Coordinates of C-alpha atoms and ligand atoms in Angstrom, one line a residue:
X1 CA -43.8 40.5 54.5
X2 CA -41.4 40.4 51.9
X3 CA -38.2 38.0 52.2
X4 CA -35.6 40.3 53.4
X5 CA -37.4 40.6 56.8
X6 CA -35.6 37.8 58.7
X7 CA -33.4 35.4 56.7
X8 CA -34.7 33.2 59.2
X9 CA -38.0 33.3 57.6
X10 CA -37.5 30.2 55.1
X11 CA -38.2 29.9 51.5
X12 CA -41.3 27.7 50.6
X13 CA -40.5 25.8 47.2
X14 CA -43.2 24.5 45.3
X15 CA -43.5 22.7 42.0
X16 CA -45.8 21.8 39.7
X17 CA -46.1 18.6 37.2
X18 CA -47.9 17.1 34.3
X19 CA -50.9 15.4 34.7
X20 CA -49.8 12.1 33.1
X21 CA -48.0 10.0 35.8
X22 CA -45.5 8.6 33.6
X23 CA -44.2 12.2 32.5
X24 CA -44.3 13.1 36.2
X25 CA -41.9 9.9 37.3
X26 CA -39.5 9.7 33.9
X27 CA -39.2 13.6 34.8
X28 CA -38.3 13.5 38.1
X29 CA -35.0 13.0 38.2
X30 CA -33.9 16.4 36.7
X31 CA -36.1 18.3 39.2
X32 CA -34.8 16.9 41.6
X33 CA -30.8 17.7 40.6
X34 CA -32.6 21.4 39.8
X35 CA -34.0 21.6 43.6
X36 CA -31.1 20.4 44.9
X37 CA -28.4 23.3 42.7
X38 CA -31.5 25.9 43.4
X39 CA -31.6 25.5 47.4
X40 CA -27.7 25.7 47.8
X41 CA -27.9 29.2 45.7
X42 CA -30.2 30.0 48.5
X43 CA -28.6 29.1 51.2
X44 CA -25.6 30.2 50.4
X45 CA -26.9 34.2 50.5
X46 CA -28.3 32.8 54.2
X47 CA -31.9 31.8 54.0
X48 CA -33.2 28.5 54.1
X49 CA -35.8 26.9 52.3
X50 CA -38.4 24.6 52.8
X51 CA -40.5 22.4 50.2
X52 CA -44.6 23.3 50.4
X53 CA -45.1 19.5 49.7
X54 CA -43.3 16.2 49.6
X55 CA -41.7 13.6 47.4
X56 CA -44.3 11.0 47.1
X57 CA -42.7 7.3 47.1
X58 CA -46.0 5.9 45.8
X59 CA -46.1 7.8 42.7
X60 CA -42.7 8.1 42.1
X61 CA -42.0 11.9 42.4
X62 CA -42.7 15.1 44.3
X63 CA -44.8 17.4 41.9
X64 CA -48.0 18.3 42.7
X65 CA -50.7 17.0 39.7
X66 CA -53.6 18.4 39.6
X67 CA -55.5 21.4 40.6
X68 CA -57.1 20.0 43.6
X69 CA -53.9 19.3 44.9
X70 CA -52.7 22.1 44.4
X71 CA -55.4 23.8 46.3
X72 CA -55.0 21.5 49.0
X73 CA -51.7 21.9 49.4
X74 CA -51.8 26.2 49.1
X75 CA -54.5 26.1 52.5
X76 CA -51.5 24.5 54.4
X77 CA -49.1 27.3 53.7
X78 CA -48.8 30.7 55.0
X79 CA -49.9 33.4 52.6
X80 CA -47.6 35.5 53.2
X81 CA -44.5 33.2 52.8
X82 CA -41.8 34.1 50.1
X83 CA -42.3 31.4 47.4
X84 CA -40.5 29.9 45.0
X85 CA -42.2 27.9 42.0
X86 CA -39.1 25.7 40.1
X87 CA -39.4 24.4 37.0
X88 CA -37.7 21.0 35.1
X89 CA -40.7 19.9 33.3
X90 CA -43.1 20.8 31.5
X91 CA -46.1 21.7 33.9
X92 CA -50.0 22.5 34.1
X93 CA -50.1 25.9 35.3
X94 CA -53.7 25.6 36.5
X95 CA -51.9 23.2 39.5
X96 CA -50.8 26.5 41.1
X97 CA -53.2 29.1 39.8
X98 CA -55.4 29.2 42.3
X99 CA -53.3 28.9 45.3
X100 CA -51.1 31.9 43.7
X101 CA -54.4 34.0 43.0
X102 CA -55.2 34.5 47.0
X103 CA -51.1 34.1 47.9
X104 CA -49.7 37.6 49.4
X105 CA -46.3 36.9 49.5
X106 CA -43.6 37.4 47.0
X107 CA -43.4 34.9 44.2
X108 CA -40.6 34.0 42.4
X109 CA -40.6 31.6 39.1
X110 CA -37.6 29.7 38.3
X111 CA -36.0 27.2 35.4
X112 CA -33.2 25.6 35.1
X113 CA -31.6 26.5 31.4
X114 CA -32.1 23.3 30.2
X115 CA -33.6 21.4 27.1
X116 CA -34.3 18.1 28.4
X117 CA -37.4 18.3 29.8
X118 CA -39.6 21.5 27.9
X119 CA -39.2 23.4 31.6
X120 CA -38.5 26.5 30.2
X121 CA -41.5 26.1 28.6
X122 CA -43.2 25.3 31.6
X123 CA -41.9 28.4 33.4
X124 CA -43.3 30.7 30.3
X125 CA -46.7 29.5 30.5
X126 CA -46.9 29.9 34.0
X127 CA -45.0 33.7 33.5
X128 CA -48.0 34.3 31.2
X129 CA -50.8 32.8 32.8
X130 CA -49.3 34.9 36.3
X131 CA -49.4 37.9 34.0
X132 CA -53.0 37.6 32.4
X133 CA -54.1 37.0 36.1
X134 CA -52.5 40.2 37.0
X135 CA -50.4 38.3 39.6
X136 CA -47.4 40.2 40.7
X137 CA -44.5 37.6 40.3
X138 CA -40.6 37.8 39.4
X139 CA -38.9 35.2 37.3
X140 CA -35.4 33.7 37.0
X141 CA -33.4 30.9 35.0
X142 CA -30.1 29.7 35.4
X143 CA -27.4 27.0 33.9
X144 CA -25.7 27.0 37.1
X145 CA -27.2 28.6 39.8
X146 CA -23.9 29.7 40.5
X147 CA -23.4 32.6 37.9
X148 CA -23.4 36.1 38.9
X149 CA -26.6 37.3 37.1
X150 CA -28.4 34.6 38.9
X151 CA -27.0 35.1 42.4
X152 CA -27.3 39.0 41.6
X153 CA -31.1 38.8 41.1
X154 CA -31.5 35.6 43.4
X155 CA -29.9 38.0 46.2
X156 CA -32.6 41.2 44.8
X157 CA -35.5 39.4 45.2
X158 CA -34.4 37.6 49.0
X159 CA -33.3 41.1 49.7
X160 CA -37.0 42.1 49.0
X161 CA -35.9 44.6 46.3
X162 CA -37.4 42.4 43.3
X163 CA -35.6 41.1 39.9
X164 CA -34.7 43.2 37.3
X165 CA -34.5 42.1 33.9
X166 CA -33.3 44.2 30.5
X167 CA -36.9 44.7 28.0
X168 CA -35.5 47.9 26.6
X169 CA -35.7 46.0 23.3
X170 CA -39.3 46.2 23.6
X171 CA -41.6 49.4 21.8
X172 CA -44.5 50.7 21.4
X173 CA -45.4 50.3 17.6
X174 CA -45.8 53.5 15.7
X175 CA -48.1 53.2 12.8
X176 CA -47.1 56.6 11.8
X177 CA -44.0 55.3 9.9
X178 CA -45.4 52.6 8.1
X179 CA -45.2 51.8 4.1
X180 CA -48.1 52.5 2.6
X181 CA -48.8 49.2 1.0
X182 CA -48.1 47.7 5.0
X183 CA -50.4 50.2 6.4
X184 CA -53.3 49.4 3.5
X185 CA -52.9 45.8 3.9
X186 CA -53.2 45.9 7.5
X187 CA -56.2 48.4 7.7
X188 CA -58.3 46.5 5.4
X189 CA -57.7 43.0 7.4
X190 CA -59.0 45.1 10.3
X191 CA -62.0 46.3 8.7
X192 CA -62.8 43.3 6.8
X193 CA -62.7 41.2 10.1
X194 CA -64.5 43.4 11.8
X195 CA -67.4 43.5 9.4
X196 CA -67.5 39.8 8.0
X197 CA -66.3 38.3 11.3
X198 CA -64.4 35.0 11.9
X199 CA -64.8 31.7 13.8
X200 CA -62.3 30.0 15.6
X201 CA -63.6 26.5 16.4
X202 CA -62.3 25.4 19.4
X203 CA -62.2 21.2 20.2
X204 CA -62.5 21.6 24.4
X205 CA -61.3 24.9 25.5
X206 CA -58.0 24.7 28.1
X207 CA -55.3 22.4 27.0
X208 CA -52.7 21.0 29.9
X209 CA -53.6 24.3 32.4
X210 CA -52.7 26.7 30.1
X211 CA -54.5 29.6 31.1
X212 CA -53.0 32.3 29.7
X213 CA -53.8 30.4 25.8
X214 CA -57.9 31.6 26.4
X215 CA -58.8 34.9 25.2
X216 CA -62.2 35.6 27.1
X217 CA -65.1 36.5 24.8
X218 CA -65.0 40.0 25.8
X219 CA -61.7 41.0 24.8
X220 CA -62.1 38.4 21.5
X221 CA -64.8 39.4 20.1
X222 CA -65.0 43.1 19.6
X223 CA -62.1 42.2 17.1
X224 CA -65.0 40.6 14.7
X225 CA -64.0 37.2 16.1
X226 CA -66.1 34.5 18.0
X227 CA -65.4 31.0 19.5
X228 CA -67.4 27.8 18.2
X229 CA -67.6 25.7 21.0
X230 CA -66.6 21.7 19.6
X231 CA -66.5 18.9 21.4
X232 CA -63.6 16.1 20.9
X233 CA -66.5 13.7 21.5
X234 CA -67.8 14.7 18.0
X235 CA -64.3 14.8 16.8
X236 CA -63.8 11.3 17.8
X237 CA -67.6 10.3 16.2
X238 CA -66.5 11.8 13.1
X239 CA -63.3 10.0 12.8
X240 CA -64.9 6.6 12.8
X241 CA -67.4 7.9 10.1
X242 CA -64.6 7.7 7.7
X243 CA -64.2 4.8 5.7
X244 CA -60.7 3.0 5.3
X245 CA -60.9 3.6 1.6
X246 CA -60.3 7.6 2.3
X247 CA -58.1 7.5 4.8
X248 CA -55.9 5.3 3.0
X249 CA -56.3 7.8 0.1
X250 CA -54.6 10.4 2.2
X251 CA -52.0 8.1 3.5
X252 CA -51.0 7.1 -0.2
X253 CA -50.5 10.9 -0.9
X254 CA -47.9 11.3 2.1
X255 CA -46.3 8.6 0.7
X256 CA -46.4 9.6 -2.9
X257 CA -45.4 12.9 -1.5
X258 CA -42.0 11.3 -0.3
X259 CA -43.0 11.3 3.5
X260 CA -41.0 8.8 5.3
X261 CA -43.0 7.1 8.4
X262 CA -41.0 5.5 11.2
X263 CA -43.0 2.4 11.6
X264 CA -43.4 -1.2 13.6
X265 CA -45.5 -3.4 15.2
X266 CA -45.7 -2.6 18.9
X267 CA -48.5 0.1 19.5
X268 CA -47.0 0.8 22.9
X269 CA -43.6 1.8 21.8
X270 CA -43.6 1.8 18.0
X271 CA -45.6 4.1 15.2
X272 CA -47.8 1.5 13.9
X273 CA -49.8 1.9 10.3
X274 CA -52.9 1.4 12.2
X275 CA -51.9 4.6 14.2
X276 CA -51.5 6.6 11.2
X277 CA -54.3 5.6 9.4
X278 CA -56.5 6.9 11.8
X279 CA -54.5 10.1 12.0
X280 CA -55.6 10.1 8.3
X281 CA -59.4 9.6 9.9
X282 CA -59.1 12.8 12.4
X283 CA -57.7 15.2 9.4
X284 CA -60.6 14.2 7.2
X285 CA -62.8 14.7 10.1
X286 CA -61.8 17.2 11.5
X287 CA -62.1 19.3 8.1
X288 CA -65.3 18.3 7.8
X289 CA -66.9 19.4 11.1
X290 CA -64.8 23.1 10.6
X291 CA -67.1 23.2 7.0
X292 CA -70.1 21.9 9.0
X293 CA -69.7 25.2 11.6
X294 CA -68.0 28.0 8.9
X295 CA -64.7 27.7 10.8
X296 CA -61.8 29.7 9.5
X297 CA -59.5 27.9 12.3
X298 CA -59.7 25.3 14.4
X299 CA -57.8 24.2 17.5
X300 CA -57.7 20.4 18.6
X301 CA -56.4 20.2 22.5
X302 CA -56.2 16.6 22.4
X303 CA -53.7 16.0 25.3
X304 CA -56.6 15.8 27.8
X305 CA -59.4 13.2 26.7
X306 CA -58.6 12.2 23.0
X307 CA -54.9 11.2 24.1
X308 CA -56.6 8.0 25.3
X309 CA -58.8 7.4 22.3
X310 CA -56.7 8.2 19.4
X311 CA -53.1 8.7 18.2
X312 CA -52.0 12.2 18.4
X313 CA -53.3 15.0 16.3
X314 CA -49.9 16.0 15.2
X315 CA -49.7 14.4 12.2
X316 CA -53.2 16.5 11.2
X317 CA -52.7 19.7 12.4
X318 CA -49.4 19.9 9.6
X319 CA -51.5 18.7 6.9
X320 CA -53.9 21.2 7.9
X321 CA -51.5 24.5 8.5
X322 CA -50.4 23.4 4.8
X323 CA -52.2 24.6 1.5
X324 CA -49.9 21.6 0.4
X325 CA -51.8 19.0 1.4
X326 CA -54.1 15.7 1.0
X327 CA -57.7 16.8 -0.3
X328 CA -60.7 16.3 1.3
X329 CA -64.1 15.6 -0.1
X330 CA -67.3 17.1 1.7
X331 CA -69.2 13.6 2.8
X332 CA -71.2 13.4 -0.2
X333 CA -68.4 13.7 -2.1
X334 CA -69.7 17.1 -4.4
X335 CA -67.1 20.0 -2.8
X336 CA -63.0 19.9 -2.0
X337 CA -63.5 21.3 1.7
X338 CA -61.1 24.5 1.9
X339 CA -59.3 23.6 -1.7
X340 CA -55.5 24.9 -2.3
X341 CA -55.5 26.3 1.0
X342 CA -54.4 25.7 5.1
X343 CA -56.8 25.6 7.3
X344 CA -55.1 27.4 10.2
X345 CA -55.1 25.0 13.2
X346 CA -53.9 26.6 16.4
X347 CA -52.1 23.6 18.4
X348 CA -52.8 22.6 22.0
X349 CA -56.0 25.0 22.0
X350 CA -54.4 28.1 22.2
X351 CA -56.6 31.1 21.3
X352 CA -54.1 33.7 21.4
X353 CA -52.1 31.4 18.5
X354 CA -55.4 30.8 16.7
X355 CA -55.9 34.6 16.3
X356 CA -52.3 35.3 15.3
X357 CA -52.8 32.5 12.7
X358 CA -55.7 34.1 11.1
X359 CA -54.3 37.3 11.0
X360 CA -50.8 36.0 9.7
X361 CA -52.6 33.8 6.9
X362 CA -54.5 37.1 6.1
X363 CA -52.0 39.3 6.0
X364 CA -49.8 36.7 4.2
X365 CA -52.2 36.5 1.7
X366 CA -52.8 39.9 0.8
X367 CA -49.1 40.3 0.6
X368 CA -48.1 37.5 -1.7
X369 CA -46.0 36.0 1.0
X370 CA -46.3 31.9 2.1
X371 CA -49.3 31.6 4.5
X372 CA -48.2 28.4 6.1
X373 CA -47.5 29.5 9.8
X374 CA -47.4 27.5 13.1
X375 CA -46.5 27.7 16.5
X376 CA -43.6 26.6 18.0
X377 CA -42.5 25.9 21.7
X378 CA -39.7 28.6 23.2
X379 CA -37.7 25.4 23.9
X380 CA -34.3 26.1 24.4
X381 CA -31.5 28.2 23.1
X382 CA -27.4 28.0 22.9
X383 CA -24.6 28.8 21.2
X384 CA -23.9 27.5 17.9
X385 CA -21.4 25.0 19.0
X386 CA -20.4 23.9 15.4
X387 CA -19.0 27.6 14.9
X388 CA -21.5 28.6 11.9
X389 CA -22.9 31.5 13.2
X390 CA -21.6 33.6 16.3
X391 CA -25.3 33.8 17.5
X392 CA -27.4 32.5 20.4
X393 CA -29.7 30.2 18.1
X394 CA -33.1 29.0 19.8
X395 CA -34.1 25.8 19.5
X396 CA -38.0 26.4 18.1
X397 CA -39.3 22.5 18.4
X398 CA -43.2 21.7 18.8
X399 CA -44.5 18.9 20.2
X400 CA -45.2 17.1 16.8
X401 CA -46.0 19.2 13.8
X402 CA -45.1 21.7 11.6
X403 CA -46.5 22.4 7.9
X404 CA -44.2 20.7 5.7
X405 CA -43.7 23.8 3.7
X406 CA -41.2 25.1 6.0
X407 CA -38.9 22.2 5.3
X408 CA -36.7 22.7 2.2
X409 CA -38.4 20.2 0.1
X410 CA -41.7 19.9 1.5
X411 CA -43.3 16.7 2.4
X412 CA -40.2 14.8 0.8
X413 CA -38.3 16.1 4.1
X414 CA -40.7 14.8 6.6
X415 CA -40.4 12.3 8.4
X416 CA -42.6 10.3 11.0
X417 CA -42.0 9.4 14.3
X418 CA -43.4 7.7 17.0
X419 CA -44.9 10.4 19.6
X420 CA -43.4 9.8 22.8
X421 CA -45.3 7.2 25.2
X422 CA -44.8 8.8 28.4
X423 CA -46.7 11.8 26.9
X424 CA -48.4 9.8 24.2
X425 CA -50.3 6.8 25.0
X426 CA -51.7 5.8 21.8
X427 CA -48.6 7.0 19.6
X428 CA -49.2 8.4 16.3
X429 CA -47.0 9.7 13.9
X430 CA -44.6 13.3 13.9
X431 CA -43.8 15.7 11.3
X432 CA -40.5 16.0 11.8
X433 CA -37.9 18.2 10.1
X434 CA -35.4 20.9 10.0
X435 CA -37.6 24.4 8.9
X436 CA -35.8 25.9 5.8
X437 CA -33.2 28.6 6.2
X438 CA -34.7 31.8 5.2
X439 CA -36.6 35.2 6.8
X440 CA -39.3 35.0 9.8
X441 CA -42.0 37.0 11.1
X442 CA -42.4 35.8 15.1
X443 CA -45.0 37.0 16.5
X444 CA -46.9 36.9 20.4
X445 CA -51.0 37.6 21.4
X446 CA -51.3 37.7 25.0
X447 CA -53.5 38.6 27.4
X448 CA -52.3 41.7 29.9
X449 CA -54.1 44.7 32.3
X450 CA -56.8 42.9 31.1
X451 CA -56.4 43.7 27.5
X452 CA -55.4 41.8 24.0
X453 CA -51.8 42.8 23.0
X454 CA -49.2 41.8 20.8
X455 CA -45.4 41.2 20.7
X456 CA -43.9 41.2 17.3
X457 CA -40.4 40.7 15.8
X458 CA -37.8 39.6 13.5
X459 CA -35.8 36.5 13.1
X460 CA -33.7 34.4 10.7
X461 CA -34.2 30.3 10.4
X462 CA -30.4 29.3 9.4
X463 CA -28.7 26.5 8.5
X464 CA -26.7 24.6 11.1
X465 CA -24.7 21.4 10.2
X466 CA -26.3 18.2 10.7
X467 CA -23.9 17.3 13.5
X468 CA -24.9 20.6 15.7
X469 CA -29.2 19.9 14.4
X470 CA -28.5 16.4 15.7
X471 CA -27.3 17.7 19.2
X472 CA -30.2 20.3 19.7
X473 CA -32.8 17.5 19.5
X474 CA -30.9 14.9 21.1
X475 CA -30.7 18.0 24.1
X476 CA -34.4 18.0 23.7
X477 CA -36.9 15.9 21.9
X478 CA -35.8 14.5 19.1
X479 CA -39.1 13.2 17.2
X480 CA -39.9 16.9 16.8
X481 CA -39.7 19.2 14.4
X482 CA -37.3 22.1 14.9
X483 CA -36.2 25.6 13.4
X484 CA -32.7 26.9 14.5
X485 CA -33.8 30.6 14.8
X486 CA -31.8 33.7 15.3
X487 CA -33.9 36.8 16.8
X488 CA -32.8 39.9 14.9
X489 CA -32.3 42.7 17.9
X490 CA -33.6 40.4 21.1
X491 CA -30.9 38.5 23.1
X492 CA -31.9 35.7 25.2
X493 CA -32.6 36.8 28.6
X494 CA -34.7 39.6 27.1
X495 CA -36.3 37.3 25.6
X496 CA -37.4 35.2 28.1
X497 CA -38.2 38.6 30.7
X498 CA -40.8 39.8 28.2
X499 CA -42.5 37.2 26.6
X500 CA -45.9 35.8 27.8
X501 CA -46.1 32.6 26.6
X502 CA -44.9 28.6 26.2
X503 CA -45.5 29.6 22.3
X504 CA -44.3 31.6 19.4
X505 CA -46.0 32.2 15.9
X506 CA -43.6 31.8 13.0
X507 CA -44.4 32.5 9.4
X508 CA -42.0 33.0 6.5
X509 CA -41.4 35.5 3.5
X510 CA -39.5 35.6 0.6
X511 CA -36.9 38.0 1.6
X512 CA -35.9 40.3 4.4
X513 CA -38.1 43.5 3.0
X514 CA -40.8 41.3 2.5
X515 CA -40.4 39.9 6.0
X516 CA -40.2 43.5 7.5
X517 CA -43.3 44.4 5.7
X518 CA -45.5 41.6 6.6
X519 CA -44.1 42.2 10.2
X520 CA -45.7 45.6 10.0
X521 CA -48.6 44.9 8.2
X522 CA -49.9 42.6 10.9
X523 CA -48.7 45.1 13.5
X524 CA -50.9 47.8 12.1
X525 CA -54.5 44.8 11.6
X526 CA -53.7 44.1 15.2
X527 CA -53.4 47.8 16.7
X528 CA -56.2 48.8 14.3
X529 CA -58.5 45.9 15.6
X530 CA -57.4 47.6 19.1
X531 CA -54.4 45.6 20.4
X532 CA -51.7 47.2 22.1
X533 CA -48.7 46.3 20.1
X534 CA -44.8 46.2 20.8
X535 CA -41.9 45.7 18.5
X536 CA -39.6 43.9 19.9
X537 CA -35.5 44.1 18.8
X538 CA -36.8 45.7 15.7
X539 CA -37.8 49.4 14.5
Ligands
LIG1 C1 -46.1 16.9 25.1 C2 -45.9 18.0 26.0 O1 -46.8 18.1 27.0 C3 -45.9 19.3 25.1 O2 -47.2 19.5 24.8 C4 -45.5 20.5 25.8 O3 -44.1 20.5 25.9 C5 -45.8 21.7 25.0 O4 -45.7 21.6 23.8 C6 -46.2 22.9 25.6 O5 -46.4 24.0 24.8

């Protein structure tokens, strides 16, 4: 059945949550102004629609928050109803996964355009996890829900004739054109991964749902890379093996450094020093384990399990992205673990950002380019409101950390916040900061057709006044980090059809012809390793 069959046949909404209660209720209220703008679009082309599950008064919102629910609540609806999933918040995609795997009907994801709550980035995990599941699905967003683009697909897809979405910015890379030092420089970080291999240490695989972040074994590691199975359990064992002597060594650099911390006395709502100092703890430790297993990245999930045992790894996985950072001594004190150098940390557990950060520090590297690379949440995008540029400018924000190098002075422009509670129980301190103008390889592993590929592009980071920064966090987060990013060929809706994924890899160079060659460097390690790869706004 599709939906045009009787506009009688009503719309089932669904949507899905956080895990953490107190995101779930502070969130609330904007999904439920998003429903209410959402259903009149529907109605108003003549269908009805009908929520797959109820406002709960008890907990203080209507999302469904966890995957048993979820399950539970997919075996009371028909499988062949048309469904749409909407999207304020940020949201565990594993909620609707499996009720979506064994659903026959069409599916449609939608997000309001919105930077308040990270529902956009919601709505891309769950595009990408839909697509590595090879779960047919189309997907809309919308200011309004009253614009003709929106009613225009809105009306497609009840009409049963699907949404239809501009990726003609998208191509298949051709190797065949590619600078010889590029090509060289790619080949050989093919071939030398492939024959020395690579670890990525993984701290509890599957952060917040995100299913399309694992890259199963089989498809991983024929590229010369394999997973090292860690535990947060030893994370959180090695933290307290650290004395307070070290970990106030490395808060002394931040400070001599010109890092400027946030701080007061209430753990509950504050950034304490007791929360940074063991932040201090889990960077030393977490170092330490990646030299005890040969890492050459390492992902900490933390937002499941260590969120109620320690402050937030943001402040860590900076320092560690950084070769500009605090050093830390093996435990006997003999060897600098990983001296004058990152060690690549892919946040939240995300696989498909760990292997882009090997390859990009790699290929970086070889090239002479800065090596510091991170990702950053597709949060939001708009017009430049204080008239600076004439360009849609995305808001890139990450939920805590960036390395310092992309700021214009380093460390000295950092500054720390207190994490957010309703996310962040036991607080811990930000990186935050504006990244520096200058040239940007982005770049995208995802899993599709049951194969590795890879999105890459180009971009600017520019300058905005502080006035129009101020206004993008204040629309979003504002103890995050942030990069005001222009995508060179790519405009915003193409943006959001084709890409796979909550995140986006960033790394710099020092001008636009080094950019485009590091762009095409990787592109030729990642297709010789056997990746399909697309360039995306860019030849
Ligand atoms: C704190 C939030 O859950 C964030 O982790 C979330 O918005 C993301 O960063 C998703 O990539």
């Amino acid at each position: 059945m599709n939906a045009s069959q009787s506009s009688r046949t009503p719309i089932t909404l669904v949507a899905s949550g956080d895990l953490r209660q107190s995101a779930n209720q502070v969130c609330w209220a904007a999904q439920a102004e998003m429903e209410t703008r959402l259903i009149a679009a529907v109605e108003q082309l003549g269908h009805s629609v009908v929520r797959g599950h109820q406002f709960d008064p008890d907990r203080g919102h209507g999302f469904i928050a966890s995957q048993r629910e979820g399950i539970e609540i997919f075996k009371t609806l028909d499988p062949e109803t048309p469904l749409i999933v909407a999207e304020a918040v940020w949201q565990y995609s594993h909620h609707l996964l499996a009720g979506l795997m064994s659903h026959r009907g069409p599916i449609l994801t939608v997000a309001n355009w919105s930077g308040q709550w990270p529902g956009l980035v919601g709505l891309l995990n769950l595009n990408g996890s839909l697509t590595k599941a090879g779960i047919r699905y189309d997907s809309l967003w919308s200011e309004t829900f009253s614009d003709e683009a929106f009613l225009t697909n809105l009306k497609r897809w009840l009409d049963g004739a699907g949404v239809s979405h501009d990726t003609s910015h998208a191509a298949p890379f051709d190797a065949a054109d590619v600078p010889e030092q590029a090509r060289h420089v790619g080949e050989q970080i093919a071939t030398e991964l492939r024959q020395n291999k690579a670890i990525l240490g993984v701290f509890d695989e599957g952060c917040m749902g995100m299913f399309n972040a694992i890259i199963p074994d089989s498809l991983l590691n024929p590229l010369g890379v394999f997973k090292e199975r860690l535990s947060q359990s030893a994370l959180y064992f090695e933290t307290r093996q650290t004395t307070d002597r070290e970990a106030q060594q490395v808060r002394d650099w931040l400070d001599a450094k010109g890092m400027k911390f946030h701080t007061g006395s209430n753990h509950d709502t504050d950034l304490t020093d007791a929360q940074i100092l063991d932040q201090c703890r889990m960077y030393i430790a977490a170092m330490r384990i990646a030299d005890d297993f040969g890492c050459d990245a390492i992902g900490i999930q933390y937002q499941q399990g260590l969120k109620d045992l320690l402050p937030a790894s943001d402040l860590v996985e900076g320092m560690l992205n950084d070769s500009v950072r605090p050093p830390v001594m093996s435990r006997d004190g003999s060897r600098e673990l990983f001296a004058g150098r990152p060690l690549p940390h892919f946040n939240e557990v995300d696989e498909c950002a760990g292997l882009d950060g090997l390859l990009t520090d790699r290929v970086h590297r070889a090239l002479g380019q800065p090596v510091e690379n991170t990702l950053h949440d597709l949060r939001w995008s708009d017009r430049d409101a204080s008239g600076t540029v004439d360009d849609e400018v995305w808001v890139l924000e990450i939920s805590g950390a960036v390395p310092a190098s992309h700021f214009e002075n380093g460390w000295a422009d950092a500054e720390g916040f207190r994490q957010p509670p309703m996310y962040f129980p036991s607080g811990g301190s930000t990186i935050r900061g504006i990244s520096r103008p200058g040239e940007v390889v982005w770049s995208r592993v995802y899993v599709a057709d049951g194969r590795l590929k890879m999105d890459l592009g180009r971009a600017s980071s520019i300058a905005l006044p502080i006035d129009e920064t101020q206004r993008r966090w204040d629309a979003t987060t504002p103890q995050w980090p942030i990069m005001h990013a222009v995508l060179h060929g790519v405009s915003r809706d193409q943006m959001m059809a084709r890409h796979k994924a909550n995140h986006i890899q960033v790394a710099y160079a020092h001008s636009a012809a080094d950019a485009d060659t590091a762009m095409k460097a990787k592109a030729v390690a990642a297709q010789s390793l056997g990746m399909e790869v697309s360039l995306c706004g860019v030849k």
